[in-house]
């Protein structure tokens, strides 16, 4: 995930900063992307 502040909001200088991801956030993002891409609702992680 990122934080972006535009030049208008930051009075002339814009910046982008990458936020640290925890393992929980990474797994959540991965499962969300799989759900959107494959249109499946549930996944079996035992295979």
Short mmCIF file of C-alpha atoms in Angstrom, two decimals, residues 1 3 6 9 13 15-16 20-21 25 31 34 46:
data_model
loop_
_atom_site.label_atom_id
_atom_site.label_comp_id
_atom_site.label_asym_id
_atom_site.label_seq_id
_atom_site.Cartn_x
_atom_site.Cartn_y
_atom_site.Cartn_z
CA UNK A 1 0.00 0.00 0.00
CA UNK A 3 0.56 7.07 0.76
CA UNK A 6 -0.32 15.81 -4.11
CA UNK A 9 -2.34 19.43 -0.59
CA UNK A 13 5.90 19.29 -3.08
CA UNK A 15 5.52 12.62 -2.31
CA UNK A 16 4.79 8.91 -2.39
CA UNK A 20 5.11 -1.73 5.36
CA UNK A 21 2.97 -4.82 4.81
CA UNK A 25 -2.21 -7.86 5.00
CA UNK A 31 -7.00 -13.89 -1.32
CA UNK A 34 -7.72 -14.59 -6.27
CA UNK A 46 -5.03 -28.12 2.05
#
